[in-house]
Amino acid sequence: MNRDWHATARTLSEALPYMQRYSGATVVVKFGGNAMGDVREMASFARDIVLMRQVGMNPVVVHGGGPMINQTLEKLGIESRFVRGKRVTDQATVEVVEMVLTGLVNKRIVQAIMDEGGRAVGLSGKDDDLIVCAADDPELGYVGRPIEMNVQVLRDLFAAGIIPVIAPVATGMDPNETFNVNGDTAAGAIAGALAADRLLLLTDVPGVKDTTGEVVTQLSPDDVRKMTAEGVIAGGMIPKTETALKAIGEGVRGVVILDGRVPNACLLELFTEHGAGSLIRS
Ligand code: X2W
């Protein structure tokens, strides 16, 4: 194979201004179940995260795992039902959600990061009271809405050079309660509490599309509100743009909605002029 090593060196050189800009920056990455793909895609994602840490950023991974929860519920003969994009969660379901997210999915991501030479620690919203929730909506059962965030544990992990990997399961005001939190909601709340520089929402669509189907590369919160009122932003995109607006209101500098199945999606966004997906910022 005739690889162009000069091009490789040039790519690295061109990344310098971006590395300088993001040195010390906190970047929260939401890794959705639909973006996880196979073992190779997981390894590629983990490698990007380890690289971010290596160049002095503080990456935080908040993951989903909806498809994996569905598979386990199906095996157990428990029906999955969603209302407005959120899983109706009774006691039996919340136990499965906690097992699958904090066990299977969380440890898979932690392992993938360590396989690429990074240090990762997995936790859920229950650890050190990171996310404390109230019930979101009586119709949804044990679905939580974050009401109190305690992010000191994340700062302690940053200081130790460790990448936190967070499962969106939380405790309630009654510590015996367990809440299922939508992954985007959890990522937004963590990014807000950290006043993160970037929140990257990795999903399985290329970004926010306009009426012609083109991805809009940059939008203001006002653009988002207008496109939502006009029905251009609709369906599954709404929870993501709502998360973005809330996070920006809480002090996050920019939120990017991008396709996590694209190889090196995070690096493309952070370290190239090209960027990826749709950047929402004031
Ligand atoms: C989600 C949590 C996992 C998640 C669920 O039970 O599926 C609620 O709906 P993705 O892969 O990011 O969709 N929680 C309340 O968000 O996973």
CSV table of C-alpha atoms and ligand atoms in Angstrom, one decimal:
chain,number,residue,atom,x,y,z
A,1,MET,CA,0.0,0.0,0.0
A,2,ASN,CA,1.3,3.4,-1.0
A,3,ARG,CA,0.4,5.5,2.0
A,4,ASP,CA,1.0,9.3,1.9
A,5,TRP,CA,3.0,9.8,5.1
A,6,HIS,CA,3.4,13.5,4.2
A,7,ALA,CA,-0.4,13.9,4.2
A,8,THR,CA,-0.5,12.2,7.6
A,9,ALA,CA,2.1,14.6,9.0
A,10,ARG,CA,0.3,17.6,7.5
A,11,THR,CA,-3.0,16.5,9.0
A,12,LEU,CA,-1.4,16.4,12.4
A,13,SER,CA,0.2,19.8,11.9
A,14,GLU,CA,-3.2,21.3,10.9
A,15,ALA,CA,-4.7,20.0,14.1
A,16,LEU,CA,-2.4,22.1,16.2
A,17,PRO,CA,-4.6,25.2,16.5
A,18,TYR,CA,-7.6,23.1,17.4
A,19,MET,CA,-5.6,21.2,20.1
A,20,GLN,CA,-4.5,24.5,21.5
A,21,ARG,CA,-8.0,25.9,21.5
A,22,TYR,CA,-9.4,22.9,23.3
A,23,SER,CA,-6.5,22.3,25.8
A,24,GLY,CA,-8.1,22.1,29.2
A,25,ALA,CA,-11.6,22.1,27.7
A,26,THR,CA,-14.4,20.0,29.1
A,27,VAL,CA,-16.2,18.0,26.5
A,28,VAL,CA,-19.3,15.9,27.3
A,29,VAL,CA,-19.9,13.2,24.7
A,30,LYS,CA,-23.3,11.4,24.6
A,31,PHE,CA,-22.8,8.0,23.0
A,32,GLY,CA,-26.3,6.7,22.1
A,33,GLY,CA,-27.1,3.0,21.8
A,34,ASN,CA,-27.9,3.5,18.1
A,35,ALA,CA,-24.4,5.0,17.5
A,36,MET,CA,-22.5,2.1,19.2
A,37,GLY,CA,-22.5,-0.3,16.3
A,38,ASP,CA,-20.1,-3.2,16.3
A,39,VAL,CA,-16.8,-3.9,18.1
A,40,ARG,CA,-14.7,-2.0,15.5
A,41,GLU,CA,-16.9,1.1,15.8
A,42,MET,CA,-16.7,1.0,19.6
A,43,ALA,CA,-12.9,0.8,19.4
A,44,SER,CA,-12.8,3.8,17.0
A,45,PHE,CA,-15.0,5.8,19.4
A,46,ALA,CA,-12.8,4.8,22.3
A,47,ARG,CA,-9.7,5.8,20.5
A,48,ASP,CA,-11.1,9.3,19.8
A,49,ILE,CA,-11.9,9.8,23.4
A,50,VAL,CA,-8.4,8.6,24.5
A,51,LEU,CA,-6.9,11.0,22.0
A,52,MET,CA,-9.0,13.9,23.4
A,53,ARG,CA,-7.6,13.1,26.9
A,54,GLN,CA,-4.1,12.7,25.6
A,55,VAL,CA,-4.1,16.3,24.1
A,56,GLY,CA,-5.2,17.8,27.5
A,57,MET,CA,-9.0,17.9,27.2
A,58,ASN,CA,-11.4,16.5,29.8
A,59,PRO,CA,-13.7,14.2,28.0
A,60,VAL,CA,-16.7,12.8,29.8
A,61,VAL,CA,-18.7,9.9,28.2
A,62,VAL,CA,-22.5,9.7,29.0
A,63,HIS,CA,-24.0,6.7,27.3
A,64,GLY,CA,-27.4,5.3,26.3
A,65,GLY,CA,-28.3,1.8,25.4
A,66,GLY,CA,-31.9,1.8,24.5
A,67,PRO,CA,-31.6,-1.0,21.9
A,68,MET,CA,-29.7,-3.2,24.4
A,69,ILE,CA,-32.5,-2.6,27.0
A,70,ASN,CA,-35.1,-3.6,24.4
A,71,GLN,CA,-33.3,-6.8,23.7
A,72,THR,CA,-33.1,-7.8,27.4
A,73,LEU,CA,-36.7,-6.9,28.1
A,74,GLU,CA,-37.8,-8.9,25.1
A,75,LYS,CA,-35.9,-12.0,26.4
A,76,LEU,CA,-37.6,-11.6,29.7
A,77,GLY,CA,-41.0,-11.2,28.1
A,78,ILE,CA,-41.5,-7.6,29.3
A,79,GLU,CA,-43.1,-5.3,26.7
A,80,SER,CA,-41.3,-2.0,25.8
A,81,ARG,CA,-43.5,1.1,25.5
A,82,PHE,CA,-42.4,4.7,24.8
A,83,VAL,CA,-44.3,7.9,25.3
A,84,ARG,CA,-42.9,11.1,23.7
A,85,GLY,CA,-39.6,9.3,23.2
A,86,LYS,CA,-39.2,8.1,26.8
A,87,ARG,CA,-39.6,4.5,28.1
A,88,VAL,CA,-42.5,3.9,30.3
A,89,THR,CA,-40.7,2.4,33.3
A,90,ASP,CA,-42.3,0.3,36.0
A,91,GLN,CA,-40.4,-1.4,38.9
A,92,ALA,CA,-39.5,-4.5,36.9
A,93,THR,CA,-38.3,-2.4,33.9
A,94,VAL,CA,-36.2,-0.1,36.0
A,95,GLU,CA,-34.3,-3.1,37.4
A,96,VAL,CA,-33.5,-4.3,33.9
A,97,VAL,CA,-32.5,-0.8,32.8
A,98,GLU,CA,-30.1,-0.5,35.7
A,99,MET,CA,-28.6,-3.9,35.1
A,100,VAL,CA,-28.1,-3.4,31.4
A,101,LEU,CA,-26.9,0.2,31.5
A,102,THR,CA,-24.6,0.1,34.6
A,103,GLY,CA,-23.5,-3.5,33.9
A,104,LEU,CA,-23.3,-4.6,30.3
A,105,VAL,CA,-23.1,-1.3,28.4
A,106,ASN,CA,-21.1,0.8,30.9
A,107,LYS,CA,-18.4,-1.9,31.3
A,108,ARG,CA,-18.1,-2.5,27.6
A,109,ILE,CA,-17.3,1.2,27.0
A,110,VAL,CA,-14.9,1.3,30.0
A,111,GLN,CA,-13.1,-1.7,28.6
A,112,ALA,CA,-12.9,-0.3,25.1
A,113,ILE,CA,-11.3,2.9,26.4
A,114,MET,CA,-8.7,0.9,28.4
A,115,ASP,CA,-8.0,-1.2,25.4
A,116,GLU,CA,-6.9,2.0,23.6
A,117,GLY,CA,-4.5,2.8,26.5
A,118,GLY,CA,-6.8,5.3,28.4
A,119,ARG,CA,-7.9,5.1,32.0
A,120,ALA,CA,-11.6,5.0,32.5
A,121,VAL,CA,-13.9,4.6,35.5
A,122,GLY,CA,-17.6,3.7,35.1
A,123,LEU,CA,-20.2,5.2,37.3
A,124,SER,CA,-23.9,5.9,37.2
A,125,GLY,CA,-25.9,8.9,38.4
A,126,LYS,CA,-26.1,7.1,41.8
A,127,ASP,CA,-22.4,7.3,42.5
A,128,ASP,CA,-21.5,10.1,44.9
A,129,ASP,CA,-25.1,11.4,44.3
A,130,LEU,CA,-23.9,12.7,40.8
A,131,ILE,CA,-27.5,13.0,39.5
A,132,VAL,CA,-30.5,13.3,41.9
A,133,CYS,CA,-33.9,13.1,40.2
A,134,ALA,CA,-37.6,13.7,40.7
A,135,ALA,CA,-40.3,11.8,38.7
A,136,ASP,CA,-40.5,13.4,35.3
A,137,ASP,CA,-44.2,12.6,34.6
A,138,PRO,CA,-46.6,10.3,36.4
A,139,GLU,CA,-47.5,8.6,33.1
A,140,LEU,CA,-43.9,7.4,32.7
A,141,GLY,CA,-43.3,5.7,36.1
A,142,TYR,CA,-39.7,5.7,37.2
A,143,VAL,CA,-38.4,8.1,34.6
A,144,GLY,CA,-36.3,10.8,36.2
A,145,ARG,CA,-35.8,14.5,35.6
A,146,PRO,CA,-32.5,15.7,37.2
A,147,ILE,CA,-33.1,18.2,39.9
A,148,GLU,CA,-29.7,18.2,41.7
A,149,MET,CA,-26.2,17.6,40.3
A,150,ASN,CA,-23.1,16.9,42.2
A,151,VAL,CA,-20.2,17.0,39.7
A,152,GLN,CA,-17.3,17.2,42.1
A,153,VAL,CA,-16.5,13.5,41.5
A,154,LEU,CA,-16.0,14.3,37.8
A,155,ARG,CA,-13.5,17.1,38.6
A,156,ASP,CA,-11.7,14.7,40.9
A,157,LEU,CA,-11.4,12.1,38.1
A,158,PHE,CA,-10.2,14.8,35.6
A,159,ALA,CA,-7.5,15.8,38.1
A,160,ALA,CA,-6.4,12.2,38.2
A,161,GLY,CA,-6.3,11.9,34.4
A,162,ILE,CA,-9.3,9.5,34.4
A,163,ILE,CA,-12.1,9.5,31.9
A,164,PRO,CA,-15.6,9.2,33.5
A,165,VAL,CA,-18.1,6.9,31.8
A,166,ILE,CA,-21.6,7.5,33.0
A,167,ALA,CA,-24.7,5.4,32.8
A,168,PRO,CA,-28.0,7.4,32.9
A,169,VAL,CA,-29.5,5.8,36.0
A,170,ALA,CA,-30.1,8.0,39.0
A,171,THR,CA,-31.2,8.1,42.6
A,172,GLY,CA,-34.2,10.1,44.0
A,173,MET,CA,-34.7,12.2,47.0
A,174,ASP,CA,-35.6,8.9,48.6
A,175,PRO,CA,-32.3,7.1,48.3
A,176,ASN,CA,-34.1,3.8,47.8
A,177,GLU,CA,-35.6,4.9,44.6
A,178,THR,CA,-34.0,4.3,41.2
A,179,PHE,CA,-34.8,6.4,38.1
A,180,ASN,CA,-34.3,5.7,34.4
A,181,VAL,CA,-33.0,8.9,32.8
A,182,ASN,CA,-33.0,9.6,29.1
A,183,GLY,CA,-29.4,9.5,27.9
A,184,ASP,CA,-29.6,12.9,26.2
A,185,THR,CA,-31.2,14.5,29.2
A,186,ALA,CA,-28.5,13.1,31.5
A,187,ALA,CA,-25.7,14.3,29.2
A,188,GLY,CA,-27.2,17.8,29.0
A,189,ALA,CA,-27.6,18.0,32.8
A,190,ILE,CA,-23.9,16.9,33.3
A,191,ALA,CA,-22.7,19.3,30.6
A,192,GLY,CA,-24.7,22.1,32.2
A,193,ALA,CA,-23.5,21.4,35.7
A,194,LEU,CA,-19.9,21.4,34.4
A,195,ALA,CA,-20.5,24.5,32.2
A,196,ALA,CA,-18.8,22.4,29.5
A,197,ASP,CA,-17.2,23.9,26.4
A,198,ARG,CA,-18.9,21.4,24.2
A,199,LEU,CA,-21.6,18.8,24.4
A,200,LEU,CA,-21.5,16.3,21.5
A,201,LEU,CA,-24.7,14.3,20.9
A,202,LEU,CA,-23.6,11.3,18.9
A,203,THR,CA,-26.6,9.8,17.1
A,204,ASP,CA,-27.5,8.0,13.9
A,205,VAL,CA,-28.5,11.0,11.8
A,206,PRO,CA,-26.1,13.5,10.3
A,207,GLY,CA,-27.5,16.5,12.1
A,208,VAL,CA,-30.4,19.1,12.0
A,209,LYS,CA,-31.8,19.2,8.4
A,210,ASP,CA,-33.5,22.2,6.7
A,211,THR,CA,-36.6,22.0,4.5
A,212,THR,CA,-34.4,20.8,1.5
A,213,GLY,CA,-32.9,18.0,3.6
A,214,GLU,CA,-29.5,19.6,3.8
A,215,VAL,CA,-27.7,19.5,7.2
A,216,VAL,CA,-27.5,23.0,8.8
A,217,THR,CA,-23.9,23.3,10.0
A,218,GLN,CA,-24.5,26.2,12.5
A,219,LEU,CA,-27.6,27.4,14.2
A,220,SER,CA,-28.5,29.8,17.0
A,221,PRO,CA,-31.0,28.9,19.7
A,222,ASP,CA,-33.4,31.3,18.0
A,223,ASP,CA,-33.0,29.4,14.7
A,224,VAL,CA,-33.8,26.2,16.6
A,225,ARG,CA,-37.0,27.7,18.1
A,226,LYS,CA,-38.1,29.0,14.7
A,227,MET,CA,-37.4,25.7,12.9
A,228,THR,CA,-39.3,23.8,15.6
A,229,ALA,CA,-42.3,26.1,15.4
A,230,GLU,CA,-42.4,25.7,11.6
A,231,GLY,CA,-42.2,21.9,12.0
A,232,VAL,CA,-38.9,21.6,10.2
A,233,ILE,CA,-37.3,20.2,13.4
A,234,ALA,CA,-39.6,17.3,14.4
A,235,GLY,CA,-39.8,13.7,15.8
A,236,GLY,CA,-36.7,12.2,17.4
A,237,MET,CA,-34.7,15.4,16.8
A,238,ILE,CA,-36.9,17.4,19.3
A,239,PRO,CA,-35.5,15.8,22.5
A,240,LYS,CA,-32.0,16.5,21.2
A,241,THR,CA,-32.6,20.2,20.3
A,242,GLU,CA,-34.5,20.7,23.6
A,243,THR,CA,-31.5,19.2,25.5
A,244,ALA,CA,-29.2,21.5,23.5
A,245,LEU,CA,-31.2,24.7,24.3
A,246,LYS,CA,-31.4,23.8,28.0
A,247,ALA,CA,-27.7,23.0,28.2
A,248,ILE,CA,-26.8,26.4,26.5
A,249,GLY,CA,-29.1,28.2,28.9
A,250,GLU,CA,-27.1,26.5,31.7
A,251,GLY,CA,-23.8,27.8,30.3
A,252,VAL,CA,-22.6,25.2,27.8
A,253,ARG,CA,-20.7,27.0,25.1
A,254,GLY,CA,-21.8,24.9,22.2
A,255,VAL,CA,-23.8,21.7,21.4
A,256,VAL,CA,-23.2,19.6,18.3
A,257,ILE,CA,-25.6,17.0,17.0
A,258,LEU,CA,-23.7,14.6,14.8
A,259,ASP,CA,-23.6,11.1,13.3
A,260,GLY,CA,-21.7,8.8,15.6
A,261,ARG,CA,-21.4,6.1,13.0
A,262,VAL,CA,-19.1,8.2,10.9
A,263,PRO,CA,-15.5,7.0,11.6
A,264,ASN,CA,-13.7,9.4,14.0
A,265,ALA,CA,-16.8,11.6,14.3
A,266,CYS,CA,-15.5,13.3,17.4
A,267,LEU,CA,-12.1,14.1,15.9
A,268,LEU,CA,-13.7,15.4,12.7
A,269,GLU,CA,-15.8,17.8,14.7
A,270,LEU,CA,-13.1,19.0,17.1
A,271,PHE,CA,-9.9,18.9,15.2
A,272,THR,CA,-10.7,19.8,11.6
A,273,GLU,CA,-12.0,22.9,9.8
A,274,HIS,CA,-14.6,20.6,8.2
A,275,GLY,CA,-16.4,20.0,11.4
A,276,ALA,CA,-19.3,17.5,11.6
A,277,GLY,CA,-23.1,17.7,12.2
A,278,SER,CA,-24.9,20.8,13.4
A,279,LEU,CA,-23.4,23.2,15.9
A,280,ILE,CA,-25.9,25.1,18.1
A,281,ARG,CA,-24.6,28.1,20.0
A,282,SER,CA,-25.6,31.6,20.8
B,1,X2W,C1,-33.6,5.4,28.1
B,1,X2W,C2,-32.2,5.3,28.7
B,1,X2W,C3,-31.2,4.8,27.7
B,1,X2W,C4,-31.1,5.7,26.5
B,1,X2W,C5,-34.3,4.1,27.9
B,1,X2W,O1,-34.8,3.4,28.8
B,1,X2W,O2,-34.1,3.6,26.7
B,1,X2W,C6,-35.6,6.7,28.9
B,1,X2W,O3,-36.2,6.6,27.9
B,1,X2W,P1,-30.3,5.7,23.9
B,1,X2W,O4,-29.5,4.6,23.3
B,1,X2W,O5,-29.5,6.9,24.1
B,1,X2W,O6,-31.6,5.9,23.3
B,1,X2W,N1,-34.4,6.1,29.1
B,1,X2W,C7,-36.2,7.4,30.0
B,1,X2W,O7,-31.3,6.9,26.5
B,1,X2W,O8,-30.5,5.1,25.4
